[in-house]
CSV table of C-alpha atoms in Angstrom, one decimal:
chain,number,residue,atom,x,y,z
A,24,MET,CA,-3.3,44.6,-46.0
A,25,SER,CA,-6.2,42.7,-47.5
A,26,TRP,CA,-9.0,41.1,-45.5
A,27,ASP,CA,-7.6,37.7,-46.4
A,28,ALA,CA,-4.3,38.6,-44.9
A,29,TRP,CA,-6.0,39.9,-41.7
A,30,ALA,CA,-8.0,36.7,-41.5
A,31,ALA,CA,-4.8,34.6,-41.8
A,32,VAL,CA,-3.2,36.6,-39.0
A,33,GLY,CA,-6.3,36.1,-36.9
A,34,GLN,CA,-6.2,32.4,-37.5
A,35,LEU,CA,-2.5,32.2,-36.5
A,36,ILE,CA,-3.2,34.2,-33.3
A,37,GLY,CA,-6.2,31.9,-32.6
A,38,ALA,CA,-4.1,28.8,-33.2
A,39,ALA,CA,-1.4,30.1,-30.9
A,40,GLY,CA,-4.0,30.7,-28.3
A,41,VAL,CA,-5.3,27.2,-28.6
A,42,ILE,CA,-1.8,25.7,-28.3
A,43,ALA,CA,-1.1,27.9,-25.2
A,44,SER,CA,-4.3,26.8,-23.7
A,45,LEU,CA,-3.5,23.1,-24.3
A,46,ILE,CA,-0.1,23.5,-22.7
A,47,PHE,CA,-1.7,25.2,-19.7
A,48,VAL,CA,-4.3,22.4,-19.4
A,49,GLY,CA,-1.5,19.8,-19.6
A,50,ILE,CA,0.4,21.5,-16.8
A,51,GLN,CA,-2.7,21.7,-14.7
A,52,VAL,CA,-3.6,18.0,-15.3
A,53,ARG,CA,0.0,16.9,-14.4
A,54,GLN,CA,-0.2,18.9,-11.1
A,55,SER,CA,-3.6,17.5,-10.4
A,56,VAL,CA,-2.3,13.9,-10.9
A,57,ARG,CA,0.6,14.6,-8.5
A,58,ALA,CA,-1.8,16.0,-5.9
A,59,ALA,CA,-4.0,12.9,-6.3
A,60,ARG,CA,-1.1,10.6,-5.9
A,61,ALA,CA,0.2,12.4,-2.8
A,62,THR,CA,-3.3,12.4,-1.3
A,63,SER,CA,-3.8,8.7,-2.0
A,64,TYR,CA,-0.4,7.7,-0.5
A,65,GLN,CA,-1.0,9.9,2.6
A,66,GLY,CA,-4.4,8.4,3.1
A,67,LEU,CA,-3.0,4.9,3.1
A,68,VAL,CA,-0.1,5.7,5.3
A,69,SER,CA,-2.4,7.5,7.8
A,70,SER,CA,-4.6,4.4,7.9
A,71,ILE,CA,-1.6,2.2,8.7
A,72,ILE,CA,-0.3,4.6,11.3
A,73,GLU,CA,-3.8,4.7,12.9
A,74,VAL,CA,-3.9,0.9,13.1
A,75,ASN,CA,-0.4,0.7,14.5
A,76,MET,CA,-1.1,3.4,17.1
A,77,THR,CA,-4.2,1.4,18.1
A,78,HIS,CA,-1.9,-1.6,18.6
A,79,ILE,CA,0.5,0.5,20.7
A,80,ASP,CA,-2.3,1.8,22.8
A,81,ASN,CA,-3.5,-1.7,23.5
A,82,PRO,CA,-0.7,-4.0,24.8
A,83,ASP,CA,-3.1,-6.9,24.7
A,84,ILE,CA,-3.3,-6.7,20.9
A,85,LEU,CA,0.5,-6.5,20.7
A,86,GLU,CA,0.7,-9.6,22.8
A,87,ILE,CA,-1.7,-11.4,20.5
A,88,ILE,CA,0.3,-10.3,17.5
A,89,ASP,CA,3.5,-11.5,19.1
A,90,ARG,CA,2.1,-14.9,20.1
A,91,ALA,CA,0.7,-15.4,16.6
A,92,GLY,CA,4.0,-14.4,15.1
A,93,LYS,CA,5.8,-17.0,17.3
A,94,GLY,CA,3.4,-19.7,16.1
A,95,GLU,CA,1.6,-20.1,19.4
A,96,THR,CA,-2.0,-21.4,19.4
A,97,LEU,CA,-4.4,-18.6,20.2
A,98,ALA,CA,-7.4,-19.0,22.4
A,99,ALA,CA,-10.7,-18.4,20.5
A,100,PRO,CA,-11.2,-14.7,21.5
A,101,ASP,CA,-7.6,-13.9,20.6
A,102,HIS,CA,-7.8,-15.8,17.4
A,103,ARG,CA,-10.9,-13.8,16.3
A,104,ILE,CA,-9.0,-10.5,17.1
A,105,TYR,CA,-6.0,-11.7,15.1
A,106,VAL,CA,-8.1,-12.7,12.2
A,107,THR,CA,-9.7,-9.2,12.2
A,108,LEU,CA,-6.2,-7.7,12.2
A,109,VAL,CA,-5.1,-9.8,9.2
A,110,LEU,CA,-8.3,-8.9,7.4
A,111,THR,CA,-7.7,-5.2,8.1
A,112,ALA,CA,-4.2,-5.5,6.8
A,113,ALA,CA,-5.5,-7.2,3.7
A,114,ARG,CA,-8.1,-4.5,3.0
A,115,LEU,CA,-5.4,-1.8,3.3
A,116,ALA,CA,-3.1,-3.8,1.0
A,117,GLN,CA,-5.9,-4.3,-1.5
A,118,SER,CA,-6.6,-0.6,-1.5
A,119,ALA,CA,-3.0,0.2,-2.1
A,120,HIS,CA,-2.7,-2.3,-4.9
A,121,TYR,CA,-5.9,-1.0,-6.6
A,122,GLN,CA,-4.5,2.6,-6.3
A,123,ALA,CA,-1.3,1.4,-7.9
A,124,GLN,CA,-3.3,-0.1,-10.8
A,125,LEU,CA,-5.0,3.2,-11.3
A,126,GLY,CA,-1.7,5.0,-11.4
A,127,LEU,CA,-2.3,6.9,-8.1
A,128,LEU,CA,0.4,5.0,-6.2
A,129,ASP,CA,3.9,4.3,-7.4
A,130,LYS,CA,4.9,0.6,-7.5
A,131,SER,CA,7.9,1.5,-5.3
A,132,LYS,CA,5.6,2.6,-2.5
A,133,LEU,CA,3.2,-0.3,-3.0
A,134,GLU,CA,5.5,-2.9,-1.5
A,135,SER,CA,6.1,-0.9,1.7
A,136,LEU,CA,2.3,-0.6,2.2
A,137,VAL,CA,1.6,-4.3,1.4
A,138,TYR,CA,4.4,-5.4,3.7
A,139,ASN,CA,2.2,-5.2,6.8
A,140,LEU,CA,-0.2,-7.8,5.3
A,141,VAL,CA,2.6,-10.1,4.2
A,142,ARG,CA,4.2,-10.3,7.6
A,143,HIS,CA,0.9,-11.4,9.1
A,144,LEU,CA,0.5,-14.0,6.3
A,145,LYS,CA,3.7,-15.6,7.5
A,146,THR,CA,1.7,-16.8,10.6
A,147,ALA,CA,-0.5,-19.9,10.7
A,148,THR,CA,-3.6,-17.8,11.2
A,149,GLY,CA,-2.6,-15.5,8.4
A,150,ARG,CA,-2.0,-18.4,6.1
A,151,ALA,CA,-5.5,-19.7,6.9
A,152,VAL,CA,-7.1,-16.3,6.3
A,153,TRP,CA,-5.2,-16.0,3.0
A,154,SER,CA,-6.2,-19.4,1.8
A,155,GLU,CA,-9.8,-18.2,2.0
A,156,LEU,CA,-9.4,-14.5,1.1
A,157,GLY,CA,-6.8,-15.0,-1.6
A,158,SER,CA,-9.1,-17.3,-3.6
A,159,ARG,CA,-11.6,-14.4,-3.8
A,160,SER,CA,-9.1,-11.6,-4.4
A,161,ASP,CA,-8.2,-10.0,-7.7
A,162,PRO,CA,-5.8,-12.4,-9.4
A,163,GLU,CA,-3.1,-9.7,-9.9
A,164,PHE,CA,-3.3,-8.8,-6.2
A,165,LYS,CA,-3.0,-12.4,-5.2
A,166,THR,CA,0.0,-13.0,-7.4
A,167,TYR,CA,1.7,-9.8,-6.1
A,168,VAL,CA,1.1,-10.7,-2.5
A,169,GLU,CA,2.4,-14.3,-3.0
A,170,SER,CA,5.5,-13.1,-4.8
A,171,LEU,CA,6.2,-10.8,-1.8
A,172,MET,CA,5.6,-13.7,0.6
A,173,LYS,CA,8.5,-15.6,-1.1
A,174,ARG,CA,10.9,-12.7,-0.6
A,175,ILE,CA,10.1,-11.5,2.9
A,176,ASP,CA,11.3,-13.2,6.1
A,177,SER,CA,9.0,-14.7,8.6
A,178,TYR,CA,7.1,-12.5,11.1
A,179,GLU,CA,9.0,-14.2,13.9
A,180,SER,CA,12.3,-12.9,12.6
A,181,LEU,CA,11.0,-9.4,13.2
A,182,LEU,CA,10.3,-10.2,16.8
A,183,THR,CA,13.8,-11.5,17.5
A,184,PRO,CA,16.3,-8.7,18.3
A,185,GLN,CA,19.0,-8.8,15.7
A,186,GLN,CA,22.6,-9.3,16.9
A,187,SER,CA,25.0,-6.7,15.5
A,188,ALA,CA,27.8,-8.3,13.5
A,189,PRO,CA,31.2,-7.9,15.2
A,190,GLY,CA,33.3,-5.2,13.6
A,191,PRO,CA,36.9,-5.4,12.9
A,192,THR,CA,39.1,-5.1,15.9
A,193,PRO,CA,41.7,-2.3,15.9
């Protein structure tokens, strides 16, 4: 075999090595993206769980949420607490929406994370907060939240125990 033939074989082996390396890097990148998505989603869910557990541990907060959901006028201190809850839900929802825009969160999971905000925006206080906050939010986020608000029932409907439909009689 001539040196030219050996050079061609060496180039083929080198090209195969480059292709194999690119395949390996592609697999690693895909696994890294999956891990980032899982971490992103878990972080958001953990934040929501933490907020919900704080509510459960403090019955006064749950009472404020219930009264706001029923449309009752809140006293000034309770109103401030509820505004803070709505703002917290808004920040979590904005974070989820941003992560979805980056491709770190599937759109299918986004709605379940934004739902917490939307249910609060169905209250009078929530609407007041949203009229201020929504005007300063990312336009895509604002449009997304407002489209969900049209589809999701009122917060009060969540507080009312659902009657089970009567089944067929034997």
